[in-house]
mmCIF file of C-alpha atoms in Angstrom:
data_model
loop_
_atom_site.group_PDB
_atom_site.id
_atom_site.type_symbol
_atom_site.label_atom_id
_atom_site.label_comp_id
_atom_site.label_asym_id
_atom_site.label_seq_id
_atom_site.Cartn_x
_atom_site.Cartn_y
_atom_site.Cartn_z
ATOM 1 C CA GLY A 1050 100.195 49.193 78.521
ATOM 2 C CA GLU A 1051 102.355 46.104 79.108
ATOM 3 C CA ASN A 1052 101.686 44.808 75.606
ATOM 4 C CA GLU A 1053 102.840 47.971 73.874
ATOM 5 C CA LEU A 1054 105.875 47.694 71.633
ATOM 6 C CA PRO A 1055 108.781 50.109 72.267
ATOM 7 C CA LEU A 1056 109.042 53.026 69.876
ATOM 8 C CA CYS A 1057 111.874 52.417 67.415
ATOM 9 C CA ILE A 1058 112.750 54.960 64.749
ATOM 10 C CA PRO A 1059 115.065 53.779 61.944
ATOM 11 C CA GLY A 1060 118.479 55.378 62.310
ATOM 12 C CA GLU A 1061 117.895 56.641 65.848
ATOM 13 C CA VAL A 1062 120.740 56.543 68.373
ATOM 14 C CA ARG A 1063 120.303 53.922 71.086
ATOM 15 C CA ALA A 1064 122.357 53.652 74.250
ATOM 16 C CA ASP A 1065 122.462 49.860 74.043
ATOM 17 C CA SER A 1066 124.334 50.170 70.729
ATOM 18 C CA LEU A 1067 127.088 52.328 72.261
ATOM 19 C CA ALA A 1068 130.188 51.665 74.341
ATOM 20 C CA SER A 1069 133.076 53.744 75.639
ATOM 21 C CA THR A 1070 136.747 52.953 75.113
ATOM 22 C CA LYS A 1071 137.861 54.969 78.166
ATOM 23 C CA PRO A 1072 136.381 55.141 81.670
ATOM 24 C CA VAL A 1073 134.320 58.274 82.211
ATOM 25 C CA LEU A 1074 133.783 59.882 85.612
ATOM 26 C CA LEU A 1075 131.025 62.457 85.276
ATOM 27 C CA TRP A 1076 130.868 65.314 87.780
ATOM 28 C CA ALA A 1077 127.325 66.355 88.673
ATOM 29 C CA SER A 1078 127.505 69.364 90.978
ATOM 30 C CA THR A 1079 125.307 69.272 94.068
ATOM 31 C CA LEU A 1080 124.419 72.894 93.246
ATOM 32 C CA ASN A 1081 122.972 71.906 89.861
ATOM 33 C CA ALA A 1082 119.469 70.695 90.720
ATOM 34 C CA GLY A 1083 118.556 67.523 88.836
ATOM 35 C CA ALA A 1084 122.056 66.936 87.455
ATOM 36 C CA ARG A 1085 122.741 63.885 89.612
ATOM 37 C CA ASP A 1086 119.452 62.236 88.616
ATOM 38 C CA LEU A 1087 120.180 62.758 84.927
ATOM 39 C CA ALA A 1088 123.759 61.536 85.327
ATOM 40 C CA ASN A 1089 122.480 58.410 87.076
ATOM 41 C CA ALA A 1090 120.088 57.810 84.174
ATOM 42 C CA VAL A 1091 123.005 57.979 81.722
ATOM 43 C CA VAL A 1092 124.927 55.500 83.882
ATOM 44 C CA ALA A 1093 121.936 53.136 83.897
ATOM 45 C CA ALA A 1094 121.784 53.329 80.103
ATOM 46 C CA MET A 1095 125.544 52.657 79.782
ATOM 47 C CA PRO A 1096 126.400 50.263 82.636
ATOM 48 C CA GLY A 1097 130.098 49.732 83.231
ATOM 49 C CA SER A 1098 131.226 52.604 80.996
ATOM 50 C CA ILE A 1099 130.325 55.708 82.998
ATOM 51 C CA SER A 1100 130.313 56.542 86.709
ATOM 52 C CA VAL A 1101 129.201 59.646 88.589
ATOM 53 C CA THR A 1102 130.673 61.816 91.314
ATOM 54 C CA ASP A 1103 129.597 64.977 93.091
ATOM 55 C CA ALA A 1104 133.203 65.789 93.990
ATOM 56 C CA PRO A 1105 134.709 68.758 92.114
ATOM 57 C CA PRO A 1106 138.063 67.853 90.533
ATOM 58 C CA SER A 1107 141.055 68.925 92.599
ATOM 59 C CA LEU A 1108 142.306 71.068 89.716
ATOM 60 C CA LEU A 1109 139.326 73.383 90.243
ATOM 61 C CA SER A 1110 139.863 76.121 92.804
ATOM 62 C CA CYS A 1111 136.309 76.001 94.161
ATOM 63 C CA SER A 1112 135.415 77.302 97.586
ATOM 64 C CA LEU A 1113 133.103 74.385 98.418
ATOM 65 C CA PRO A 1114 134.347 71.440 100.467
ATOM 66 C CA ARG A 1115 135.050 68.376 98.334
ATOM 67 C CA SER A 1116 132.979 65.224 98.635
ATOM 68 C CA SER A 1117 134.749 61.893 99.012
ATOM 69 C CA ASP A 1118 132.422 59.779 96.848
ATOM 70 C CA SER A 1119 134.840 59.700 93.891
ATOM 71 C CA GLY A 1120 137.124 57.267 95.691
ATOM 72 C CA GLY A 1121 140.143 59.378 94.781
ATOM 73 C CA ASP A 1122 139.472 59.368 91.041
ATOM 74 C CA GLU A 1123 139.232 62.676 89.203
ATOM 75 C CA ALA A 1124 136.233 63.679 87.113
ATOM 76 C CA THR A 1125 136.830 63.569 83.366
ATOM 77 C CA HIS A 1126 133.750 65.637 82.442
ATOM 78 C CA MET A 1127 131.265 68.020 84.029
ATOM 79 C CA LEU A 1128 127.524 67.735 83.432
ATOM 80 C CA LEU A 1129 125.692 71.071 83.280
ATOM 81 C CA TYR A 1130 121.966 70.375 83.494
ATOM 82 C CA LEU A 1131 119.877 73.295 82.279
ATOM 83 C CA ASN A 1132 116.327 73.692 83.549
ATOM 84 C CA LYS A 1133 114.268 76.360 85.295
ATOM 85 C CA ALA A 1134 116.184 75.904 88.550
ATOM 86 C CA THR A 1135 119.638 76.358 87.004
ATOM 87 C CA TRP A 1136 121.412 79.563 88.103
ATOM 88 C CA ALA A 1137 118.602 80.291 90.612
ATOM 89 C CA GLY A 1138 118.816 80.693 94.365
ATOM 90 C CA ASP A 1139 121.771 81.116 96.680
ATOM 91 C CA GLY A 1140 123.781 78.369 95.006
ATOM 92 C CA GLY A 1141 123.473 79.855 91.524
ATOM 93 C CA GLU A 1142 126.562 82.042 91.783
ATOM 94 C CA VAL A 1143 128.634 79.234 93.294
ATOM 95 C CA LEU A 1144 127.550 76.964 90.433
ATOM 96 C CA ALA A 1145 128.604 79.717 88.037
ATOM 97 C CA GLU A 1146 132.030 79.826 89.694
ATOM 98 C CA GLN A 1147 132.327 76.056 89.328
ATOM 99 C CA VAL A 1148 131.551 76.394 85.619
ATOM 100 C CA ARG A 1149 134.090 79.195 85.265
ATOM 101 C CA ALA A 1150 136.724 77.071 87.002
ATOM 102 C CA ALA A 1151 135.914 74.071 84.806
ATOM 103 C CA ARG A 1152 136.297 76.186 81.671
ATOM 104 C CA ARG A 1153 139.607 77.639 82.880
ATOM 105 C CA ALA A 1154 140.868 74.127 83.586
ATOM 106 C CA LYS A 1155 139.675 72.898 80.154
ATOM 107 C CA LEU A 1156 137.461 70.282 81.804
ATOM 108 C CA PRO A 1157 134.951 69.169 79.145
ATOM 109 C CA ILE A 1158 131.447 70.377 79.965
ATOM 110 C CA VAL A 1159 128.502 68.425 78.554
ATOM 111 C CA MET A 1160 125.307 70.485 78.616
ATOM 112 C CA ALA A 1161 121.834 68.982 78.769
ATOM 113 C CA HIS A 1162 118.749 71.131 78.145
ATOM 114 C CA GLU A 1163 115.603 69.850 79.844
ATOM 115 C CA ASN A 1164 112.510 70.026 77.633
ATOM 116 C CA ASP A 1165 110.139 68.029 79.834
ATOM 117 C CA ALA A 1166 107.927 70.473 81.751
ATOM 118 C CA VAL A 1167 107.440 67.930 84.550
ATOM 119 C CA ARG A 1168 111.190 68.019 85.156
ATOM 120 C CA GLY A 1169 111.397 71.818 85.048
ATOM 121 C CA GLY A 1170 111.948 72.145 81.323
ATOM 122 C CA CYS A 1171 111.829 75.531 79.634
ATOM 123 C CA ILE A 1172 112.700 77.217 76.350
ATOM 124 C CA PHE A 1173 116.415 77.732 75.781
ATOM 125 C CA GLY A 1174 115.969 81.499 75.523
ATOM 126 C CA HIS A 1175 115.307 81.532 79.271
ATOM 127 C CA PHE A 1176 118.992 80.857 79.940
ATOM 128 C CA PHE A 1177 120.074 84.015 78.148
ATOM 129 C CA GLU A 1178 118.076 85.912 80.768
ATOM 130 C CA VAL A 1179 119.368 84.159 83.901
ATOM 131 C CA THR A 1180 122.908 82.987 83.101
ATOM 132 C CA PRO A 1181 125.704 85.227 84.428
ATOM 133 C CA ARG A 1182 126.626 87.616 81.646
ATOM 134 C CA ASP A 1183 130.329 86.806 81.717
ATOM 135 C CA LEU A 1184 129.637 83.132 80.983
ATOM 136 C CA ILE A 1185 127.471 84.060 78.015
ATOM 137 C CA ALA A 1186 130.097 86.488 76.722
ATOM 138 C CA ASP A 1187 132.785 83.832 77.178
ATOM 139 C CA GLY A 1188 130.912 81.495 74.835
ATOM 140 C CA LEU A 1189 129.383 78.967 77.221
ATOM 141 C CA TYR A 1190 126.433 78.446 74.898
ATOM 142 C CA HIS A 1191 128.483 78.249 71.719
ATOM 143 C CA ASP A 1192 128.522 74.499 72.279
ATOM 144 C CA ILE A 1193 125.260 72.728 71.585
ATOM 145 C CA ALA A 1194 123.228 71.590 74.586
ATOM 146 C CA ILE A 1195 121.659 68.155 74.173
ATOM 147 C CA GLY A 1196 117.879 68.267 74.402
ATOM 148 C CA CYS A 1197 116.343 65.991 77.026
ATOM 149 C CA HIS A 1198 112.827 65.003 76.030
ATOM 150 C CA SER A 1199 110.083 63.036 77.721
ATOM 151 C CA GLY A 1200 108.513 59.659 77.044
ATOM 152 C CA PRO A 1201 110.141 57.244 74.622
ATOM 153 C CA HIS A 1202 112.435 59.997 73.347
ATOM 154 C CA ARG A 1203 114.211 60.091 76.737
ATOM 155 C CA GLN A 1204 116.301 57.061 75.823
ATOM 156 C CA VAL A 1205 117.507 58.797 72.662
ATOM 157 C CA SER A 1206 118.483 61.826 74.761
ATOM 158 C CA LEU A 1207 120.479 59.586 77.116
ATOM 159 C CA ALA A 1208 122.228 57.963 74.149
ATOM 160 C CA LEU A 1209 123.177 61.388 72.771
ATOM 161 C CA LEU A 1210 124.606 62.342 76.157
ATOM 162 C CA ALA A 1211 126.607 59.105 76.179
ATOM 163 C CA LYS A 1212 127.955 59.980 72.726
ATOM 164 C CA ALA A 1213 128.957 63.417 73.994
ATOM 165 C CA LEU A 1214 130.920 61.621 76.714
ATOM 166 C CA GLY A 1215 132.844 59.622 74.120
ATOM 167 C CA ALA A 1216 130.739 56.532 73.475
ATOM 168 C CA THR A 1217 130.601 55.356 69.873
ATOM 169 C CA LYS A 1218 128.971 52.645 67.806
ATOM 170 C CA GLN A 1219 132.372 51.525 66.558
ATOM 171 C CA THR A 1220 133.505 50.653 70.055
ATOM 172 C CA ALA A 1221 130.306 48.695 70.566
ATOM 173 C CA GLN A 1222 131.156 46.642 67.460
ATOM 174 C CA SER A 1223 134.652 46.076 68.818
ATOM 175 C CA ARG A 1224 133.161 44.885 72.099
ATOM 176 C CA VAL A 1225 131.044 42.321 70.244
ATOM 177 C CA ARG A 1226 134.139 41.049 68.440
ATOM 178 C CA ARG A 1227 136.108 40.796 71.709
ATOM 179 C CA VAL A 1228 133.321 38.807 73.356
ATOM 180 C CA PHE A 1229 133.197 36.469 70.367
ATOM 181 C CA LEU A 1230 136.965 35.953 70.290
ATOM 182 C CA ALA A 1231 137.007 35.292 74.033
ATOM 183 C CA GLN A 1232 134.660 32.331 73.627
ATOM 184 C CA PRO A 1233 136.164 28.810 73.519
ATOM 185 C CA THR A 1234 136.894 27.748 69.957
ATOM 186 C CA GLN A 1235 134.368 24.914 70.027
ATOM 187 C CA ASN A 1236 131.586 27.338 70.981
ATOM 188 C CA ARG A 1237 132.261 29.908 68.295
ATOM 189 C CA GLY A 1238 130.736 28.206 65.285
ATOM 190 C CA THR A 1239 131.484 30.027 62.084
ATOM 191 C CA GLU A 1240 133.062 33.475 61.998
ATOM 192 C CA PRO A 1241 130.349 36.150 62.035
ATOM 193 C CA ARG A 1242 130.008 38.308 58.965
ATOM 194 C CA GLU A 1243 130.780 42.023 59.410
ATOM 195 C CA GLN A 1244 127.195 42.793 58.430
ATOM 196 C CA SER A 1245 125.810 40.686 61.252
ATOM 197 C CA VAL A 1246 127.882 42.600 63.817
ATOM 198 C CA GLY A 1247 126.594 45.845 62.419
ATOM 199 C CA ASP A 1248 123.044 44.537 62.624
ATOM 200 C CA GLN A 1249 123.421 43.961 66.362
ATOM 201 C CA VAL A 1250 124.276 47.564 67.062
ATOM 202 C CA ALA A 1251 122.105 49.276 64.469
#
């Protein structure tokens, strides 16, 4: 209900305690069902740090026409969203080729494994049955996929995705210091203790 308190687990990762030092442009392929929605959720959790495009980077030799929504900027990462629909249908092989091209070009791929059944979640073993064999043999799943869970745990999942894209707590602390130092001297009061800055991002 409206009067419920948010779930807060000591030591958990929270998106509002993170910031990114470099701009991130996350590519969510139009052939990867649900990827754009998840990418948009990460952007909402990290406003100003991450943006999304459905345009494949020019360095990828993909056969699909390129979208123009990136405004000329090149994607810095690819999001691979894994759920029941991934690798299925007519677009599955084209998505596989996009992943192959991204790996050849050394474009970082951040994988998210959907666990929420409402969003098409499934056990991870399913992907060893449906993923093209060459991608499995090439080590696609050697990197850990970030679990995306439902309910209050969703925000933790988004924070972990943000961390995989380069966000850190340290940069969040630096941001707090920069905001403080940018204030007029008469409005600063006393210098904050290091502990108090850490408390704000814990």
